[in-house]
Amino acid sequence: MTSRPISSLRLPGFALLQLINAGYTTVQDLQGISVEALAQELKVSLSDAEAILSVTQIPSYTQALGQPALTQSAASIAKTSEKISTGSRSADELLSGGLSSGQIIEISGPPGTPKEALAISIVKSFVEACQEVLFFDCQHMSSPATLDRILGTLGTTPDYLRLVHYSDITSLSELMVLIYNLPKLLESNPQASLLVINSISFPFQARQDLTISARNALLEKIKQAFTIAVTGHKLTIVTTSQLSTKILNADGSTGSFDTGAKGILVPQLGLAYLPGRAYRMILAAVNNTCGIIKLISTPGDPHGTRSSCSLSYEVTKNGTVS
Amino acid sequence: MRLTALIPALSPELVSSLDKCGVRTDSDLLFRPVVEVYLQLSSEDGISLLDLERAVELTAELASAPGIAGDELLAQETQAQEQAPTLFSGVGGLDNLLCGFGGCRVIEITGDKQSGKTTLALNVILRHLSEVSQARIAWIDTTGDFSVEHAAQILKTFNSEATSSALNRLQVSLAFDIEAAYNALEESQPLPATRLSCIVFDAITPLLGPLLSAVSAQGHSAMTEFMYHLRDFSRLHSCPILVINNTSLLVHHSKSASQIRKPALGPSFEFLTDATVWLSRCDEHAKFDNDHDFTVVSAKVLRSRTTAPKTDSMFKISKGKIFDL
């Protein structure tokens, strides 16, 4: 067995210092020592010694705590489970049938497009399939009353009041607290199979004082949290986002308002917060009730270099998208 | 090394009386004058100066690294090289650069964004997985960007019996920090039934980059320790390790200089691996026809311990697969 250095383990500072002073340099040195002997040698309490020894018993340590295995074969990643419909025929067609567990989709569009309505119809499909949903709204666009009204059309079974957990997010700090606590949240709600974050771009929009590197660091953190949640917990994640204008020069490179030749609307947060396996959908309204829906990136083509087809959607009177 | 680890050779009473004086490790014993240690020992233990001197000699012998003759070392290395798995990309010029991508070495693949580093690594390992049915490969993903679709697309072009089970034998681990990377390495230890043929780190820059700082050497020491650990792992298990590194900007004092990029993680990272390959796109050769759109990439060996450096070769990438020019 190769000798892993003790400094690579997650130990508190004083414990590491004691271990190094006593001459332990690799994990192999700590094999076969009892808790009492270690406590005596390092002159620490029994509980500290036990904590130190438990950290060194890897990987059985992580397995025993029931933490999700972050190692899986590529074949199991490729295996797609049963698909749940999004509630909209065009969106289903773009996603080749619907949403399967472990997928991440971002729905973006200008104001007036039914992004939130599409997200709620996805929630409705999941509730119909008796799956638990965690719903977070960052811009007060979908109140509990709206959810109640739309899910109420399902009737009393399944009990949507128990299956859907709703929470408001009012600032960027709250959003980052959610992201950092996502593993714990998923552990306390092990049945959750859908996570919806409405208007995830809004907390960033409200904080123009962030430097580019700080913003990128936060987006990177979101990406990591999503990747771990999707791999370990088989969660489906749906986010909605606003758009912002990007100015391009005549040759296609990024320009400024002075030099630019055309402007395009792109999702506000860009690609930085989504793992490579995400689907990104964009909606464009033609008039009040109908418009076009299109995929701008898929797992096989994250930068959207291949053009994809656009389908039309229609919003019915009671707000559902078809 | 602790003195208690040397107990069968040293007497336990000697070790415990040395422990009472605060001498616990071999460096404590060897770097203090013998007389000073002797004077600190209590007289009831009955240890003579001669015993102590013999113990110091024995400790020096046991604690030192064993010497090995050059011809033995050569024989060992050639034997290890023969036993290690061989990985090829399928492109003749590229394989000649480093005699394939196998052996017991740590190979760094570096280059700008979209220069084909992940594509090259995927092609090499999927080719090996489809040729050798018992092979198992560990892919350690540090950015969450591993694409199964890309891998499946490349696999479609290989036709052999082992192709259908190739994805089963490709293990993908997520590691967003160094500790998780160590854990992932432990998890991918070779099992008795299957053979670990390669480990790929895509990419190593997010793991080690944040640790490096201008005010403290701790990050650099963590980086060096991790790379030495990889090297020991590779030699011990006869398993090549491919490390994908990103680039950073070369800061020029003259502002008129164009933006040149260099491998990230500092100038010493090149010396922590056994070979470094630099990939760069040659856009002037690229064509975008309807049926055959491809990009041409040039691969250059910046440094190699075992083969001639500064050699280069070109290959083309089309739809995620590598072809000869």
XYZ file of C-alpha atoms in Angstrom:
647
model
C 0.000 0.000 0.000
C 1.374 3.396 -0.857
C 2.071 5.639 2.073
C -0.174 8.644 2.071
C 1.299 11.560 4.004
C -0.558 12.553 7.157
C -0.525 16.211 6.118
C -2.998 15.330 3.365
C -5.678 14.250 5.828
C -8.264 16.599 7.220
C -7.002 16.851 10.781
C -7.202 19.805 13.172
C -3.963 21.776 13.450
C -2.973 20.742 16.964
C -3.487 17.050 16.186
C -1.303 17.283 13.109
C 1.404 19.047 15.114
C 1.323 16.377 17.841
C 1.490 13.596 15.277
C 4.445 15.128 13.490
C 6.307 15.823 16.720
C 5.837 12.211 17.691
C 7.378 11.173 14.402
C 4.351 9.927 12.427
C 4.737 10.865 8.793
C 2.505 8.536 6.814
C -0.841 6.849 7.275
C 0.912 3.500 7.316
C 2.650 4.469 10.556
C -0.743 4.749 12.228
C -1.941 1.311 11.197
C -2.520 -1.146 14.004
C -2.291 1.306 16.879
C -4.996 1.225 19.501
C -6.811 4.346 20.643
C -5.392 4.145 24.170
C -1.788 3.757 22.990
C -2.157 6.724 20.658
C -3.752 8.873 23.374
C -0.903 8.043 25.726
C 1.810 8.731 23.182
C 0.419 12.018 21.930
C -0.771 13.058 25.397
C -4.278 13.879 24.154
C -7.680 12.769 25.362
C -9.215 9.453 24.278
C -11.897 11.138 22.188
C -9.299 13.187 20.289
C -7.254 10.059 19.643
C -10.351 8.264 18.403
C -11.157 11.167 16.074
C -7.623 11.077 14.675
C -7.728 7.340 14.076
C -11.143 7.476 12.441
C -9.905 10.004 9.897
C -7.116 7.657 8.883
C -9.400 4.716 8.201
C -10.315 5.649 4.674
C -12.128 4.682 2.421
C -14.118 2.493 4.819
C -14.765 5.639 6.903
C -16.667 7.400 4.197
C -18.601 4.286 3.308
C -19.645 3.691 6.890
C -21.107 7.171 7.221
C -23.273 6.526 4.192
C -21.808 9.363 2.219
C -22.560 9.076 -1.455
C -19.864 7.313 -3.402
C -18.363 9.844 -5.747
C -16.802 7.119 -7.859
C -18.941 5.347 -10.402
C -18.384 3.645 -13.696
C -18.958 5.632 -16.866
C -21.588 3.103 -17.895
C -23.708 3.907 -14.861
C -23.500 7.619 -15.671
C -24.672 6.885 -19.195
C -27.586 4.773 -18.018
C -30.628 7.003 -18.049
C -33.483 6.171 -15.782
C -37.149 6.531 -16.552
C -38.039 9.906 -17.967
C -40.588 12.201 -16.372
C -42.418 14.559 -18.702
C -41.932 18.278 -18.339
C -45.603 18.899 -18.993
C -44.851 20.684 -22.252
C -44.846 18.738 -25.498
C -42.119 20.842 -27.168
C -39.800 20.758 -24.171
C -40.257 16.990 -23.950
C -39.334 16.629 -27.594
C -36.190 18.699 -27.165
C -35.166 16.572 -24.172
C -35.883 13.324 -26.049
C -38.812 12.305 -23.922
C -38.502 14.223 -20.688
C -36.315 14.625 -17.661
C -34.425 11.719 -16.136
C -32.839 11.696 -12.715
C -29.408 13.260 -12.564
C -30.105 15.815 -15.268
C -29.609 19.533 -14.939
C -31.547 21.960 -17.088
C -31.477 25.724 -17.253
C -34.491 27.532 -18.704
C -33.791 31.091 -19.715
C -35.698 33.730 -21.572
C -36.631 37.411 -21.678
C -39.373 38.739 -19.400
C -42.761 37.618 -20.631
C -41.757 34.086 -21.518
C -43.242 31.306 -19.410
C -40.001 30.174 -17.741
C -41.505 29.921 -14.269
C -44.657 28.356 -15.677
C -42.544 25.669 -17.328
C -40.640 25.115 -14.067
C -43.924 24.744 -12.178
C -45.272 22.314 -14.738
C -42.125 20.217 -14.200
C -42.857 20.329 -10.464
C -46.397 19.194 -11.220
C -45.172 16.201 -13.220
C -42.822 15.177 -10.442
C -45.586 15.493 -7.845
C -47.833 13.383 -10.039
C -45.125 10.731 -9.960
C -45.096 11.005 -6.134
C -41.588 12.446 -5.962
C -40.451 15.021 -3.437
C -39.558 18.492 -4.677
C -37.443 21.261 -3.143
C -38.491 24.631 -4.552
C -36.473 27.811 -4.003
C -37.488 31.170 -5.401
C -34.966 34.020 -5.605
C -37.182 36.717 -7.042
C -40.658 36.161 -5.539
C -41.932 35.101 -8.947
C -43.803 32.011 -7.847
C -45.484 32.344 -4.513
C -46.773 29.391 -2.498
C -50.271 30.491 -3.493
C -49.448 30.058 -7.190
C -47.981 26.637 -6.549
C -51.029 25.718 -4.494
C -53.385 26.815 -7.249
C -51.602 24.919 -9.993
C -50.902 21.795 -7.986
C -54.430 21.868 -6.596
C -55.712 20.806 -9.987
C -54.178 17.412 -9.323
C -56.667 16.711 -6.560
C -55.878 15.535 -3.065
C -53.863 12.485 -4.060
C -50.914 12.621 -4.249
C -50.551 14.842 -1.206
C -48.634 17.688 -2.815
C -48.611 19.686 0.404
C -46.236 17.136 1.871
C -44.208 16.547 -1.251
C -43.261 20.122 -2.135
C -40.934 22.128 0.138
C -40.915 25.854 -0.622
C -38.463 28.500 0.482
C -37.651 32.097 -0.423
C -34.159 33.338 -1.085
C -33.744 37.060 -0.705
C -30.040 37.741 -1.213
C -26.845 36.366 -2.684
C -25.606 35.369 0.774
C -28.724 33.269 1.323
C -28.233 31.615 -2.045
C -24.629 30.741 -1.202
C -25.720 29.418 2.196
C -28.143 27.157 0.350
C -25.383 26.005 -1.998
C -22.944 25.300 0.813
C -25.600 23.434 2.800
C -26.921 21.497 -0.168
C -25.352 18.163 0.869
C -26.820 18.422 4.372
C -30.176 19.487 2.981
C -30.247 16.487 0.690
C -29.282 14.192 3.532
C -32.148 15.427 5.644
C -34.543 15.045 2.699
C -33.350 11.776 1.207
C -36.494 11.348 -0.871
C -36.030 14.618 -2.740
C -35.611 14.012 -6.431
C -36.103 17.501 -7.890
C -34.475 20.789 -6.953
C -35.842 23.960 -8.552
C -34.071 27.284 -8.144
C -36.152 30.013 -9.736
C -34.411 33.128 -11.075
C -30.941 32.012 -9.984
C -29.502 34.975 -11.894
C -31.347 37.570 -9.803
C -29.175 37.544 -6.627
C -26.116 38.078 -8.845
C -27.792 40.866 -10.756
C -28.532 42.692 -7.523
C -24.824 42.630 -6.562
C -23.017 44.659 -9.197
C -20.234 45.427 -6.706
C -18.769 41.917 -6.964
C -15.431 41.697 -8.734
C -15.215 39.347 -11.689
C -12.971 36.922 -9.824
C -15.281 36.857 -6.785
C -18.264 36.204 -9.020
C -16.463 33.464 -10.905
C -15.444 31.847 -7.626
C -19.081 31.775 -6.481
C -20.277 30.375 -9.795
C -17.580 27.714 -9.644
C -18.785 26.767 -6.172
C -22.341 26.438 -7.446
C -21.110 24.208 -10.260
C -19.275 21.945 -7.837
C -22.258 21.709 -5.501
C -24.569 20.836 -8.402
C -22.186 18.201 -9.721
C -21.878 16.509 -6.344
C -25.649 16.679 -5.743
C -26.419 15.166 -9.120
C -23.810 12.413 -8.884
C -24.278 11.380 -5.306
C -27.974 11.852 -4.769
C -29.453 11.259 -8.235
C -31.154 14.617 -8.098
C -32.666 16.504 -11.034
C -31.955 20.225 -11.000
C -33.958 22.885 -12.830
C -32.919 26.542 -12.784
C -34.460 29.530 -14.488
C -32.495 32.571 -15.494
C -32.914 35.988 -17.014
C -30.982 37.124 -20.046
C -28.506 39.904 -20.540
C -27.143 41.585 -23.635
C -23.791 40.630 -25.033
C -22.262 42.879 -27.624
C -20.377 41.244 -30.445
C -18.078 42.786 -32.992
C -18.590 42.204 -36.669
C -16.226 39.209 -36.667
C -17.973 37.535 -33.754
C -15.567 38.378 -30.962
C -16.723 40.062 -27.784
C -16.955 43.797 -28.124
C -18.064 46.812 -26.159
C -20.874 49.261 -26.776
C -18.471 51.469 -28.749
C -17.032 48.892 -31.089
C -19.844 46.390 -31.304
C -21.823 45.585 -34.396
C -24.666 43.535 -32.941
C -26.072 42.553 -29.614
C -27.354 39.136 -28.631
C -29.249 38.048 -25.568
C -27.562 35.318 -23.563
C -28.347 33.750 -20.189
C -26.982 36.031 -17.499
C -24.713 33.676 -15.633
C -23.224 32.065 -18.688
C -21.780 28.580 -18.689
C -19.709 28.996 -15.555
C -22.215 27.735 -13.016
C -23.388 24.651 -14.899
C -21.518 21.372 -15.144
C -20.770 20.122 -18.635
C -23.678 17.676 -18.582
C -26.379 20.361 -18.355
C -29.080 21.126 -20.904
C -29.762 24.800 -21.535
C -33.071 25.858 -23.018
C -33.941 29.304 -24.206
C -37.402 30.724 -24.855
C -38.247 33.617 -27.145
C -41.699 35.133 -27.276
C -43.354 35.901 -30.581
C -46.420 37.373 -28.928
C -48.243 37.115 -25.620
C -49.290 33.539 -25.974
C -46.782 31.760 -28.125
C -43.120 31.662 -28.948
C -40.112 29.511 -29.736
C -38.166 27.159 -27.507
C -34.698 25.952 -28.393
C -31.728 24.138 -26.864
C -28.510 26.126 -26.760
C -26.349 23.456 -25.218
C -26.559 19.756 -24.516
C -24.179 17.441 -22.667
C -22.625 16.349 -25.927
C -22.183 19.885 -27.163
C -21.695 22.276 -24.258
C -20.689 25.302 -26.308
C -23.620 25.003 -28.622
C -21.574 24.824 -31.795
C -24.045 22.536 -33.505
C -27.289 24.214 -34.387
C -30.420 22.640 -33.051
C -34.039 22.864 -34.056
C -36.456 25.352 -32.543
C -39.929 24.290 -31.630
C -42.898 26.433 -30.809
C -44.707 26.596 -27.527
C -48.064 28.003 -26.581
C -49.353 29.289 -23.284
C -52.926 28.356 -22.554
C -55.415 30.497 -20.646
C -54.813 28.928 -17.261
C -51.086 29.433 -17.586
C -49.861 26.024 -18.618
C -47.316 25.648 -21.377
C -47.748 23.226 -24.228
C 10.676 7.435 11.688
C 9.739 6.672 15.253
C 12.114 4.673 17.398
C 9.280 2.384 18.501
C 9.042 1.206 14.902
C 12.610 -0.135 15.191
C 11.845 -2.164 18.350
C 12.900 -5.681 17.388
C 16.365 -4.335 16.544
C 16.611 -1.897 19.454
C 15.741 -3.067 22.943
C 12.347 -1.899 24.262
C 13.869 -0.728 27.567
C 16.291 1.502 25.710
C 13.490 2.974 23.625
C 11.286 3.661 26.647
C 14.095 5.298 28.612
C 14.955 7.445 25.580
C 11.272 8.355 25.358
C 11.400 9.666 28.911
C 14.140 12.071 27.877
C 12.147 13.303 24.917
C 14.033 11.350 22.235
C 11.287 9.757 20.148
C 12.353 9.807 16.550
C 15.487 8.784 14.693
C 16.351 12.408 13.912
C 16.132 13.258 17.628
C 18.646 10.504 18.391
C 21.016 10.981 15.477
C 21.323 14.740 15.539
C 22.190 15.133 19.181
C 25.679 14.349 20.549
C 25.711 10.894 22.122
C 27.235 12.129 25.344
C 24.470 14.681 25.809
C 21.800 12.002 25.430
C 23.702 9.687 27.765
C 23.869 12.340 30.444
C 20.118 12.863 30.205
C 19.375 9.166 30.716
C 18.619 8.239 34.289
C 21.192 5.983 35.925
C 18.603 3.463 37.206
C 17.976 2.176 33.683
C 21.428 0.684 33.536
C 22.290 1.689 29.993
C 25.959 2.113 29.319
C 27.540 4.581 26.917
C 28.667 1.659 24.748
C 25.075 0.362 24.453
C 23.919 3.813 23.491
C 26.626 4.175 20.847
C 25.735 0.778 19.366
C 22.059 1.794 19.344
C 22.916 5.030 17.497
C 24.883 3.104 14.855
C 22.036 0.647 14.412
C 19.484 3.440 14.081
C 21.619 5.188 11.454
C 21.834 1.964 9.484
C 18.109 1.242 9.670
C 17.001 4.778 8.981
C 19.147 5.331 5.930
C 18.006 4.690 2.401
C 19.327 1.455 0.887
C 21.911 1.773 -1.836
C 21.492 -0.060 -5.109
C 23.982 -0.786 -7.854
C 23.430 0.787 -11.270
C 23.104 -2.481 -13.191
C 20.515 -3.803 -10.727
C 18.575 -0.572 -11.039
C 18.655 -0.820 -14.839
C 17.449 -4.428 -14.694
C 14.622 -3.443 -12.344
C 13.537 -0.562 -14.520
C 13.554 -2.534 -17.751
C 11.536 -5.253 -16.093
C 9.032 -2.738 -14.749
C 8.789 -1.127 -18.169
C 7.970 -4.485 -19.764
C 5.277 -5.263 -17.235
C 3.611 -1.885 -17.369
C 0.616 -1.376 -19.668
C 1.167 0.241 -23.051
C -1.204 2.925 -24.241
C -1.256 4.295 -27.767
C -3.175 7.039 -29.460
C -3.252 5.359 -32.852
C -1.445 8.216 -34.571
C 2.069 7.117 -35.529
C 3.883 10.421 -35.117
C 2.224 11.138 -31.799
C 3.094 7.711 -30.405
C 6.714 8.078 -31.481
C 7.094 11.251 -29.439
C 7.063 9.474 -26.097
C 7.033 5.799 -27.136
C 3.328 5.608 -26.412
C 1.642 6.928 -23.302
C 2.253 3.905 -21.090
C 5.032 2.782 -18.793
C 5.338 3.630 -15.107
C 5.471 7.356 -15.566
C 3.535 10.511 -14.908
C 2.882 12.325 -18.173
C 1.657 15.899 -18.240
C -0.527 17.052 -21.148
C -0.823 20.798 -21.248
C -2.161 23.381 -23.673
C -4.603 26.215 -24.076
C -8.342 25.931 -23.789
C -9.937 23.768 -26.473
C -6.599 22.472 -27.667
C -7.625 18.839 -27.426
C -6.106 17.728 -24.127
C -9.186 15.922 -22.805
C -9.890 14.560 -26.277
C -6.388 13.135 -26.549
C -6.577 11.517 -23.104
C -10.037 10.063 -23.829
C -8.905 8.633 -27.165
C -5.834 7.011 -25.650
C -7.652 5.356 -22.756
C -10.712 4.273 -24.723
C -8.488 2.664 -27.327
C -6.740 0.749 -24.550
C -10.031 -0.247 -22.894
C -11.379 -1.613 -26.142
C -8.205 -3.571 -26.868
C -7.570 -5.108 -23.472
C -10.613 -6.718 -21.955
C -9.288 -6.928 -18.410
C -8.122 -3.347 -18.201
C -9.610 -0.869 -15.761
C -9.011 2.861 -15.914
C -9.723 5.537 -13.312
C -10.697 9.032 -14.517
C -10.544 11.682 -11.809
C -12.702 14.634 -12.782
C -12.002 17.866 -10.947
C -14.315 20.215 -12.798
C -17.483 18.179 -13.313
C -17.085 18.392 -17.085
C -16.651 14.727 -17.913
C -18.921 13.925 -20.818
C -20.118 10.341 -21.181
C -21.620 11.226 -24.546
C -18.200 12.218 -25.880
C -16.718 8.944 -24.619
C -19.552 6.918 -26.152
C -19.104 8.755 -29.447
C -15.401 7.862 -29.562
C -16.112 4.256 -28.579
C -18.428 3.828 -31.544
C -15.438 4.037 -33.854
C -13.667 1.099 -32.209
C -14.813 -2.372 -33.148
C -13.671 -5.137 -30.917
C -15.117 -7.540 -28.388
C -14.086 -5.540 -25.397
C -15.706 -2.324 -26.676
C -19.136 -3.094 -25.254
C -17.830 -3.417 -21.714
C -15.399 -0.514 -22.006
C -17.644 2.002 -20.267
C -18.146 -0.409 -17.393
C -14.429 -0.530 -16.808
C -13.956 3.228 -16.913
C -14.349 4.518 -13.376
C -15.145 8.208 -12.988
C -14.482 9.899 -9.635
C -15.221 13.446 -8.624
C -12.566 15.297 -6.666
C -12.796 19.019 -6.102
C -9.921 19.373 -3.646
C -6.636 17.663 -2.850
C -8.000 15.539 -0.044
C -10.724 14.145 -2.271
C -8.044 13.430 -4.878
C -6.052 11.406 -2.355
C -9.250 9.525 -1.435
C -10.010 8.867 -5.087
C -6.486 7.484 -5.545
C -6.967 5.159 -2.582
C -10.276 3.978 -4.000
C -8.726 3.173 -7.351
C -6.095 0.875 -5.880
C -5.778 -2.181 -8.076
C -8.031 -5.072 -7.167
C -6.781 -8.643 -7.528
C -9.121 -9.484 -10.411
C -8.712 -6.559 -12.765
C -5.664 -4.574 -13.665
C -5.461 -0.826 -13.234
C -4.083 0.372 -16.540
C -4.091 4.126 -16.181
C -5.217 7.033 -14.052
C -6.177 10.332 -15.665
C -6.458 13.634 -13.798
C -8.648 16.078 -15.702
C -7.520 18.680 -14.834
C -4.969 19.002 -12.066
C -4.835 22.806 -12.135
C -8.012 23.419 -10.056
C -6.685 21.012 -7.417
C -3.248 22.540 -6.964
C -3.597 26.065 -8.352
C -5.567 27.590 -5.450
C -2.959 26.342 -2.983
C -0.072 28.233 -4.521
C 0.513 31.682 -3.095
C 3.239 34.276 -3.262
C 3.537 34.719 0.489
C 3.840 31.150 1.718
C 5.538 27.985 0.537
C 2.952 25.694 2.094
C 0.945 25.331 -1.082
C 4.025 24.552 -3.103
C 4.989 21.906 -0.568
C 1.518 20.349 -0.742
C 1.808 20.311 -4.541
C 5.222 18.651 -4.461
C 4.064 16.077 -1.935
C 1.038 15.218 -4.067
C 3.122 14.837 -7.236
C 5.684 12.653 -5.443
C 2.809 10.547 -4.138
C 1.565 10.147 -7.735
C 5.033 9.161 -8.889
C 5.366 6.558 -6.127
C 1.897 5.220 -6.937
C 2.807 4.917 -10.588
C 6.077 3.077 -9.891
C 4.565 0.822 -7.263
C 1.525 -0.271 -9.254
C 3.168 -0.105 -12.721
C 0.443 2.214 -13.850
C 0.896 5.278 -16.072
C -0.712 8.479 -14.871
C -1.842 11.183 -17.306
C -2.116 14.623 -15.791
C -3.909 17.361 -17.717
C -2.701 20.855 -16.914
C -4.144 24.182 -18.030
C -2.192 27.277 -18.959
C -1.545 30.663 -17.441
C -0.284 33.899 -18.864
C 3.402 34.588 -19.212
C 3.819 38.068 -17.797
C 6.122 40.121 -19.987
C 7.738 43.313 -18.837
C 7.382 44.953 -22.224
C 3.773 45.789 -22.838
C 4.054 45.413 -26.564
C 4.731 41.696 -26.329
C 1.848 39.494 -27.381
C 0.098 37.392 -24.797
C 2.084 34.198 -24.520
C 0.758 31.369 -22.478
C 2.724 28.813 -20.552
C 1.837 25.698 -18.541
C 0.213 26.593 -15.231
C 1.353 25.736 -11.698
C 4.716 27.394 -11.946
C 8.073 26.545 -13.499
C 8.800 23.676 -11.136
C 5.743 21.634 -12.093
C 7.450 20.557 -15.298
C 10.067 18.784 -13.207
C 7.549 16.968 -11.043
C 6.358 14.859 -13.960
C 8.273 12.477 -16.207
C 7.291 14.083 -19.511
C 5.434 17.180 -20.669
C 3.532 17.470 -23.938
C 2.309 20.858 -25.167
C -0.725 20.897 -27.477
C -1.638 23.894 -29.573
C -4.209 24.401 -32.261
C -3.024 25.297 -35.754
C -6.001 27.218 -36.995
C -4.457 27.981 -40.357
C -4.817 24.334 -41.329
C -8.362 23.869 -40.110
C -11.132 23.274 -42.588
C -14.828 23.509 -42.052
C -16.491 21.586 -44.846
C -19.906 20.180 -44.384
C -18.809 16.592 -44.013
C -15.301 16.882 -42.717
C -14.843 19.655 -40.233
C -11.708 19.084 -38.261
C -9.101 20.982 -36.330
C -5.376 20.421 -36.557
C -3.381 20.237 -33.359
C 0.365 20.227 -32.968
C 1.910 18.270 -30.113
C 5.355 19.171 -28.878
C 7.409 17.488 -26.174
C 8.705 20.184 -23.852
C 10.587 17.889 -21.554
C 10.993 14.164 -21.184
C 13.145 12.048 -18.904
C 13.268 9.019 -21.117
C 12.898 10.149 -24.713
C 14.320 12.939 -26.808
C 12.696 16.283 -26.079
C 11.761 19.143 -28.416
C 10.259 16.823 -30.983
C 6.843 17.503 -32.377
C 4.079 15.984 -34.383
C 0.698 16.985 -35.736
C -2.647 15.275 -35.652
C -6.206 16.213 -36.387
C -9.353 15.994 -34.343
C -12.674 15.419 -36.033
C -15.889 14.880 -34.113
C -13.936 14.095 -30.979
C -11.719 11.424 -32.514
C -8.031 11.665 -33.258
C -6.729 10.936 -36.746
C -3.432 11.049 -38.504
C -2.930 13.990 -40.854
